[in-house]
PDB file of N, CA and C in Angstrom:
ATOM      1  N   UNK A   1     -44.029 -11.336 -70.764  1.00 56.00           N
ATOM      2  CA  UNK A   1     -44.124 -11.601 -69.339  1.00 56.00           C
ATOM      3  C   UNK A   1     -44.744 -12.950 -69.020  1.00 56.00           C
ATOM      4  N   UNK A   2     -44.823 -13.648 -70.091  1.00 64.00           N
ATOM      5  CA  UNK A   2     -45.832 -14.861 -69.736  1.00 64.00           C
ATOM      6  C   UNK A   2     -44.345 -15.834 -69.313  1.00 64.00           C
ATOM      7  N   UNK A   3     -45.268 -17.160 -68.116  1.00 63.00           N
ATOM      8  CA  UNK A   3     -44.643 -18.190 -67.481  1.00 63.00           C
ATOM      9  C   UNK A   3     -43.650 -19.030 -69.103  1.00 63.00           C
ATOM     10  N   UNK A   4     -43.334 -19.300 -69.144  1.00 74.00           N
ATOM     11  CA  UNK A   4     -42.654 -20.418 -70.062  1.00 74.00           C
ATOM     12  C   UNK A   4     -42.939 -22.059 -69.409  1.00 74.00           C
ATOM     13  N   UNK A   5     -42.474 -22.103 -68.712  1.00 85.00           N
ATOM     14  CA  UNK A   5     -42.722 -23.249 -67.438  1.00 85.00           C
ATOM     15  C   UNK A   5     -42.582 -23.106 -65.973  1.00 85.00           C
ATOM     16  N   UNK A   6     -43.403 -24.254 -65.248  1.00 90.00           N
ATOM     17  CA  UNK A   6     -43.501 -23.998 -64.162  1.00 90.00           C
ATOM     18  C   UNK A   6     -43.509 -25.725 -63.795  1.00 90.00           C
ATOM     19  N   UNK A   7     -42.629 -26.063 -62.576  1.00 93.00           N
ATOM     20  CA  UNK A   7     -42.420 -27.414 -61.764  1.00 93.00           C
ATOM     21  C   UNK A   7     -42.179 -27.275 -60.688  1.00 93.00           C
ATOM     22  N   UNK A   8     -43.053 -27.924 -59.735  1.00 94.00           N
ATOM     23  CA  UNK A   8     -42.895 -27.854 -58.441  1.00 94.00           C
ATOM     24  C   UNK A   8     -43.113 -29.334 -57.757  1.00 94.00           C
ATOM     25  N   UNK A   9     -41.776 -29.016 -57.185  1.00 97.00           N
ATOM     26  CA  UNK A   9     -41.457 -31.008 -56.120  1.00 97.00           C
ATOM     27  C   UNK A   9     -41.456 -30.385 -54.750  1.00 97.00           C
ATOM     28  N   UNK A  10     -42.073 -31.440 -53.934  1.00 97.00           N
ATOM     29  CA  UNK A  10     -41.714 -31.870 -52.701  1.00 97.00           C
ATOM     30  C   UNK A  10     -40.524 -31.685 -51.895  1.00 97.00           C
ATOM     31  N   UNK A  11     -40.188 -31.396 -51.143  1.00 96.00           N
ATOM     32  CA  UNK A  11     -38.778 -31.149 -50.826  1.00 96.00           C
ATOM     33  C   UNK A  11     -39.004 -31.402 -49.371  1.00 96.00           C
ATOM     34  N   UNK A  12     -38.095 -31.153 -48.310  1.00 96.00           N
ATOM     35  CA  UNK A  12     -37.670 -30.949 -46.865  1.00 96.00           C
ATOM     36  C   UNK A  12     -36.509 -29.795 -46.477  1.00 96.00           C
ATOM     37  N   UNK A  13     -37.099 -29.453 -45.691  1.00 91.00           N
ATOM     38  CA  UNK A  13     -36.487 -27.888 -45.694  1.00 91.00           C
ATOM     39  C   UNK A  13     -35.997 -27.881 -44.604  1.00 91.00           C
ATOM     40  N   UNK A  14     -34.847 -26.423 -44.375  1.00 92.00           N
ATOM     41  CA  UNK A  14     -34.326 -26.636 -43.195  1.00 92.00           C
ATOM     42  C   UNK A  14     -34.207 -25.185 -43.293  1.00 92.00           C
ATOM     43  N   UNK A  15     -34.407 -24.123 -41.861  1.00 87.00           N
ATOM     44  CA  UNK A  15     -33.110 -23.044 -41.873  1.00 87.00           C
ATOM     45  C   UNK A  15     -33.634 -22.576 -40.365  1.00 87.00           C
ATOM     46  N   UNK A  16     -32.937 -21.419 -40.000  1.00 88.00           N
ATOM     47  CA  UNK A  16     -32.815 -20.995 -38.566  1.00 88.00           C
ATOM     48  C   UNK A  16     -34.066 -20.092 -38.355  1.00 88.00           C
ATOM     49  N   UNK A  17     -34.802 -19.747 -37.134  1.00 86.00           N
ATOM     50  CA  UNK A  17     -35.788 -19.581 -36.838  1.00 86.00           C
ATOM     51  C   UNK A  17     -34.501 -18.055 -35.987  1.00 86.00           C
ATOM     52  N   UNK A  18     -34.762 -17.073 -36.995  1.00 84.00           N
ATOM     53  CA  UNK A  18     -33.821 -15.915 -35.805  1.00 84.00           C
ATOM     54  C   UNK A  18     -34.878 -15.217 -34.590  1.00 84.00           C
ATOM     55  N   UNK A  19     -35.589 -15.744 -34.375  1.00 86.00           N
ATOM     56  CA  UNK A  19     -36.452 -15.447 -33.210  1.00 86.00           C
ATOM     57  C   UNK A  19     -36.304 -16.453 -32.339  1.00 86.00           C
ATOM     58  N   UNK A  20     -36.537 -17.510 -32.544  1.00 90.00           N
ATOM     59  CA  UNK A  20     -36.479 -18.418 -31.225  1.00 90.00           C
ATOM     60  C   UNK A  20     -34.782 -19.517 -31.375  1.00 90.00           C
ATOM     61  N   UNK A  21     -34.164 -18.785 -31.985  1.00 93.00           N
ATOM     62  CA  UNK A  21     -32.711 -18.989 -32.480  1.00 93.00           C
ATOM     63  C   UNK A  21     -32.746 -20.590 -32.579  1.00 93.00           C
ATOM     64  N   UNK A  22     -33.188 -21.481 -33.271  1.00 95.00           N
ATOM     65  CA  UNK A  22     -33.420 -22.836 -33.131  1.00 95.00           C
ATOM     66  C   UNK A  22     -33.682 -22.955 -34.812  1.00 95.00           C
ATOM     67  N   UNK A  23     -33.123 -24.171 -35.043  1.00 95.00           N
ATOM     68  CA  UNK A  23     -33.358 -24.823 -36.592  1.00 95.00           C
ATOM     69  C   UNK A  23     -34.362 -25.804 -36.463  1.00 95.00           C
ATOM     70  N   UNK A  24     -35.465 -25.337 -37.672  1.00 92.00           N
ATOM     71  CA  UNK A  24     -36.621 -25.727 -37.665  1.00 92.00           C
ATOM     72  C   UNK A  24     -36.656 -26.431 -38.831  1.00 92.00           C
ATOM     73  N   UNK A  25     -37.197 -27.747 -39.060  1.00 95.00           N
ATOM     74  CA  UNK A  25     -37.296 -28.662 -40.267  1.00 95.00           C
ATOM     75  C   UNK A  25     -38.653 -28.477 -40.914  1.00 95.00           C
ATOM     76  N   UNK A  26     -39.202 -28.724 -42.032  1.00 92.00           N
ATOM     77  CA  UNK A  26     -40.407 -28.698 -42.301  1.00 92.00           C
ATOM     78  C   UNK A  26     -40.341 -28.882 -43.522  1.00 92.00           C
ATOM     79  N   UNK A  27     -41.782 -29.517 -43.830  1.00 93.00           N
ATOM     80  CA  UNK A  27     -42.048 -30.200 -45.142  1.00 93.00           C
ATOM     81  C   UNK A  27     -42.104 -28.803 -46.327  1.00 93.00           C
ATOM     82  N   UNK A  28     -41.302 -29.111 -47.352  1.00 91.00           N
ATOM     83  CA  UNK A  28     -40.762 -27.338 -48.401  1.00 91.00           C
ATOM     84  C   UNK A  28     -41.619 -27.736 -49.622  1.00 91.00           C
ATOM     85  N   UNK A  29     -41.513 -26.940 -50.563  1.00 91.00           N
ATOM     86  CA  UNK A  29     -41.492 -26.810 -52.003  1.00 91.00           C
ATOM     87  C   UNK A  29     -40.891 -26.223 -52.818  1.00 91.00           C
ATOM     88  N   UNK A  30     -40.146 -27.184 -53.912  1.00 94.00           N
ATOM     89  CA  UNK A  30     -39.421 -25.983 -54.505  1.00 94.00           C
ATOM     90  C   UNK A  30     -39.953 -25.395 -55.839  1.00 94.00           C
ATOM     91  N   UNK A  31     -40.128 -24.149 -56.687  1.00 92.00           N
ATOM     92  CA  UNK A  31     -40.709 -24.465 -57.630  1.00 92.00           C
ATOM     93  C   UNK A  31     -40.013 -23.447 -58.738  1.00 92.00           C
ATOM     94  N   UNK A  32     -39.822 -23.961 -59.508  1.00 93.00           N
ATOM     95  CA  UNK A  32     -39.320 -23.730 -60.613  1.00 93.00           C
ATOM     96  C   UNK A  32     -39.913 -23.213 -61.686  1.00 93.00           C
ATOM     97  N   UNK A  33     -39.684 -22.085 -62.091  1.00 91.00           N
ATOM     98  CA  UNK A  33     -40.323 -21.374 -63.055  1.00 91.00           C
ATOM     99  C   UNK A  33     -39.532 -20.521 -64.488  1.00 91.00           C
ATOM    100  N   UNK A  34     -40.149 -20.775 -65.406  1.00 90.00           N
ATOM    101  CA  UNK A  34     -38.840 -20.530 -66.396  1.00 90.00           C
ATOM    102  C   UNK A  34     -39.538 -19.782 -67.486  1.00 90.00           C
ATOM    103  N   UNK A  35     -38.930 -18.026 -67.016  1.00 88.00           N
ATOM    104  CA  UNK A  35     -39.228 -16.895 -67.375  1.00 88.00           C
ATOM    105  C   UNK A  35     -38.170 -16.156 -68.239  1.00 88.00           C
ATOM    106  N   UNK A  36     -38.606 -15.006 -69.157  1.00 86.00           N
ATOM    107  CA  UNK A  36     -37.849 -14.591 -70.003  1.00 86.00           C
ATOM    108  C   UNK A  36     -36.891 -13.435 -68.813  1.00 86.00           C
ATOM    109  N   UNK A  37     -35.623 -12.945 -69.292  1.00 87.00           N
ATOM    110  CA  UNK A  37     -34.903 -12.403 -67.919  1.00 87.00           C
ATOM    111  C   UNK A  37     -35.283 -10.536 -68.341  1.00 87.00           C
ATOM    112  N   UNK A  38     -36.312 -10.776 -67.735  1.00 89.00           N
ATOM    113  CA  UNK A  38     -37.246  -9.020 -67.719  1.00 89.00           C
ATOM    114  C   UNK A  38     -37.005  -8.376 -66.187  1.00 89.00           C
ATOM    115  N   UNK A  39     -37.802  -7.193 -66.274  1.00 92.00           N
ATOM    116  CA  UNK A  39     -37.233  -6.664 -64.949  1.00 92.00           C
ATOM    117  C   UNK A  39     -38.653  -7.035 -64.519  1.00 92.00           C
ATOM    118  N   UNK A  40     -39.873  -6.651 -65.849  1.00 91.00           N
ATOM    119  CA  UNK A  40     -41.170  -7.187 -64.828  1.00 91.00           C
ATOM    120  C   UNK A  40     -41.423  -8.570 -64.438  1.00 91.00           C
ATOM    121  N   UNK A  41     -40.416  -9.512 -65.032  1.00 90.00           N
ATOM    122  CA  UNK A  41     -40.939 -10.781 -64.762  1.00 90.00           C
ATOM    123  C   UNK A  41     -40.320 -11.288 -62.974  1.00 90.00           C
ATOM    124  N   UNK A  42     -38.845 -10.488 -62.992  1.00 91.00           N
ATOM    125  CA  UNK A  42     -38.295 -10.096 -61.364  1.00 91.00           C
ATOM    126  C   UNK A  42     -39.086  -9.426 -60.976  1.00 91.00           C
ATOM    127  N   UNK A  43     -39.692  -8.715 -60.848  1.00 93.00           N
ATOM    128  CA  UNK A  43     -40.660  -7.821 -60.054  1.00 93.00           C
ATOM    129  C   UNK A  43     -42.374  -9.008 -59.897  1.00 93.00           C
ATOM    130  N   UNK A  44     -42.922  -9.563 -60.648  1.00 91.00           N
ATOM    131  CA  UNK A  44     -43.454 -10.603 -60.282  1.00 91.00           C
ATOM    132  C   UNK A  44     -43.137 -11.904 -59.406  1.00 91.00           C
ATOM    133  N   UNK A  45     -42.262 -12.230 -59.584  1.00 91.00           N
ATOM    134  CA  UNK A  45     -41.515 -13.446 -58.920  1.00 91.00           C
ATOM    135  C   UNK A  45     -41.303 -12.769 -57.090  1.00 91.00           C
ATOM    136  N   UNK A  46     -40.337 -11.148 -56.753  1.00 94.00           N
ATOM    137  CA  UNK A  46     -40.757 -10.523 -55.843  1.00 94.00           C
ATOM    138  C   UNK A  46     -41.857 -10.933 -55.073  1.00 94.00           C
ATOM    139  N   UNK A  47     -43.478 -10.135 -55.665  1.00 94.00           N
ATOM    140  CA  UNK A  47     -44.550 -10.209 -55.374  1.00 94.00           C
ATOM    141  C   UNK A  47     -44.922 -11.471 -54.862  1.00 94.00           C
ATOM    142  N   UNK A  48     -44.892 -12.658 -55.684  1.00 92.00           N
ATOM    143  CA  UNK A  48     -45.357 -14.053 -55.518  1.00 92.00           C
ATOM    144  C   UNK A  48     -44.439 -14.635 -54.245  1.00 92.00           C
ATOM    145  N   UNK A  49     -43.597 -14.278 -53.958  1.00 93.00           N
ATOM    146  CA  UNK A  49     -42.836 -14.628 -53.014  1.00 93.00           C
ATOM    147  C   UNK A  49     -43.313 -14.009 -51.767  1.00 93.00           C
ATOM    148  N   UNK A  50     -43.672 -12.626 -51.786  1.00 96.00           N
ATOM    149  CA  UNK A  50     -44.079 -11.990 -50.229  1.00 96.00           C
ATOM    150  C   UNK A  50     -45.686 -12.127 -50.077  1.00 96.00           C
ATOM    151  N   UNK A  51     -46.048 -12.779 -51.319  1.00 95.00           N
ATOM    152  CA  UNK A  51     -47.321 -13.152 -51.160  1.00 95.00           C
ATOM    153  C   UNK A  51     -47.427 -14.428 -50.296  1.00 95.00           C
ATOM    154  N   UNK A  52     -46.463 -15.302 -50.437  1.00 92.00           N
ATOM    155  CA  UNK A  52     -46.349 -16.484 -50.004  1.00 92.00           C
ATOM    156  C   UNK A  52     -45.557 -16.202 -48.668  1.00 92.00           C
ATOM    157  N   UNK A  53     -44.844 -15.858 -48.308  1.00 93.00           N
ATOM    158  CA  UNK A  53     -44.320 -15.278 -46.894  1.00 93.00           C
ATOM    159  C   UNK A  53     -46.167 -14.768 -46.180  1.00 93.00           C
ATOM    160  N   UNK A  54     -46.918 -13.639 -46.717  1.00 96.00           N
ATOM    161  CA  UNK A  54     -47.756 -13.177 -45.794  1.00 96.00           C
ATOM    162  C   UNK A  54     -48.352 -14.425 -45.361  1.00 96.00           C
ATOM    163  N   UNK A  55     -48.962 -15.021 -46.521  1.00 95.00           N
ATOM    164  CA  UNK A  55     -49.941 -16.476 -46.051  1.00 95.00           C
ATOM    165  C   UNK A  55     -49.852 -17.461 -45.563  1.00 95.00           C
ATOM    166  N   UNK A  56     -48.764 -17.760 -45.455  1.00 89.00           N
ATOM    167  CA  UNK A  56     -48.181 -18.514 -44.880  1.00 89.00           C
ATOM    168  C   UNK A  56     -47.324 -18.592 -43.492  1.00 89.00           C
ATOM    169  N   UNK A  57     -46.862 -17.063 -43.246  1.00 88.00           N
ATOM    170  CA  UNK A  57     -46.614 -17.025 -42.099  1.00 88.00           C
ATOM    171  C   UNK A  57     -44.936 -16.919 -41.891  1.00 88.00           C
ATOM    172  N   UNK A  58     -44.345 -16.860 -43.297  1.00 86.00           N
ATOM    173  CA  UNK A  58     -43.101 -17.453 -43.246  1.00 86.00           C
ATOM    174  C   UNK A  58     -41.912 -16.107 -42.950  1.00 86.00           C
ATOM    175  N   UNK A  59     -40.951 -16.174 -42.502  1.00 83.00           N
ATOM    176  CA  UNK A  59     -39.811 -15.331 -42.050  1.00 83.00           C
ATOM    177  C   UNK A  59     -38.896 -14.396 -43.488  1.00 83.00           C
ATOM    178  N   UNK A  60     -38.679 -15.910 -44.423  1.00 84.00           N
ATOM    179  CA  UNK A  60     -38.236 -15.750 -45.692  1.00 84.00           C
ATOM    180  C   UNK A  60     -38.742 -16.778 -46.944  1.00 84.00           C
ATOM    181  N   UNK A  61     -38.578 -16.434 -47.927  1.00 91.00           N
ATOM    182  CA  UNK A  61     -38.928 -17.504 -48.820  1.00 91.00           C
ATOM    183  C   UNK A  61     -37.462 -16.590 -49.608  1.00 91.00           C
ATOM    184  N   UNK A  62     -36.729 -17.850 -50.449  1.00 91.00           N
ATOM    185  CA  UNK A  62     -35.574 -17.577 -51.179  1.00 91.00           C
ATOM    186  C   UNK A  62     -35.846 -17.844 -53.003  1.00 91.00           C
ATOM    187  N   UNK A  63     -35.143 -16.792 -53.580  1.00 93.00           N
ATOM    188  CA  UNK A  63     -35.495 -16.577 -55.159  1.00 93.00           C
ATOM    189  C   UNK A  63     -33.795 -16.686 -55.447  1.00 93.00           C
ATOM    190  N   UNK A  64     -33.949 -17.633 -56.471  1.00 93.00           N
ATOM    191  CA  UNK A  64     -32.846 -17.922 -56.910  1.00 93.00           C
ATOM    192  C   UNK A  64     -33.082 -17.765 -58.311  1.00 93.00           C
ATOM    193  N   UNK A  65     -32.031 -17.026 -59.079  1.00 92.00           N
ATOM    194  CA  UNK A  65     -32.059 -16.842 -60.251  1.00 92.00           C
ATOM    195  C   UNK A  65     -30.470 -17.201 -61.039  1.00 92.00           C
ATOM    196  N   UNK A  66     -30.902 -18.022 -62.320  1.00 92.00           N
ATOM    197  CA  UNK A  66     -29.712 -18.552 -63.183  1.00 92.00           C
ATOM    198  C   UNK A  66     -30.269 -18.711 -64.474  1.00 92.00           C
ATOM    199  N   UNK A  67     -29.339 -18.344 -65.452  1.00 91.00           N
ATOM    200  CA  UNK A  67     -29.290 -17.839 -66.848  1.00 91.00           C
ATOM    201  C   UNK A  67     -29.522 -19.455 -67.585  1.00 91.00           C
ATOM    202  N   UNK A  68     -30.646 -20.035 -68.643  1.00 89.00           N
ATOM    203  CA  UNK A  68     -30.425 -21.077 -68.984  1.00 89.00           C
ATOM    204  C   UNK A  68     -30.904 -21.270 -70.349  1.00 89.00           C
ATOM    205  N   UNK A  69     -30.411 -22.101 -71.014  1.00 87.00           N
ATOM    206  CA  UNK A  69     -30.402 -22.250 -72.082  1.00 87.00           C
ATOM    207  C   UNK A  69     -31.730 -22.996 -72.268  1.00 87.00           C
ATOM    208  N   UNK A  70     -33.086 -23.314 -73.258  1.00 82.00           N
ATOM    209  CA  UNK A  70     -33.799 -24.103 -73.011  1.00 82.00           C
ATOM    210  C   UNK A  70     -34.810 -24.063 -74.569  1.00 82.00           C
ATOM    211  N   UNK A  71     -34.852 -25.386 -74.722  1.00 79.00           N
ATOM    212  CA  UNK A  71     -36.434 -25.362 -75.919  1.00 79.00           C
ATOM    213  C   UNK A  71     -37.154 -26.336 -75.656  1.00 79.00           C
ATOM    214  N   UNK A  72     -38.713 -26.186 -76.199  1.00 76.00           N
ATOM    215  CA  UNK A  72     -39.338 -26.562 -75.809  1.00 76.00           C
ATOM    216  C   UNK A  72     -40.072 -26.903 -77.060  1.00 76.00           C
TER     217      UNK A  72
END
């Protein structure tokens, strides 16, 4: 279950505000994390995400997952 890697850049973000129906810009992060493909390591990534929605205040935060080849 341990991280393998982790990178996080700067970004600019964009998406729709379905409450006040208006597209809202704001300074993002994207971060990249490179985990073995477990169900607990999805079930962490989950967590860290609605952790970051509560504290932040946010509507959604998006988890993207893709299969990759990698050494280190």
């Amino acid at each position: 279950d341990r991280m393998r890697a982790v990178t996080v850049l700067d970004a600019q973000g964009q998406w729709r505000d379905s409450e006040r129906k208006t597209v809202v810009r704001e300074p993002s992060k994207i971060v990249i994390v490179l985990v073995a493909d477990e169900a607990s390591a999805r079930e962490k990534l989950a967590a860290a995400a609605q952790a970051y929605k509560q504290r932040f205040k946010q509507q959604s935060v998006a988890i993207l997952t893709r299969p990759v080849c990698a050494a280190f």
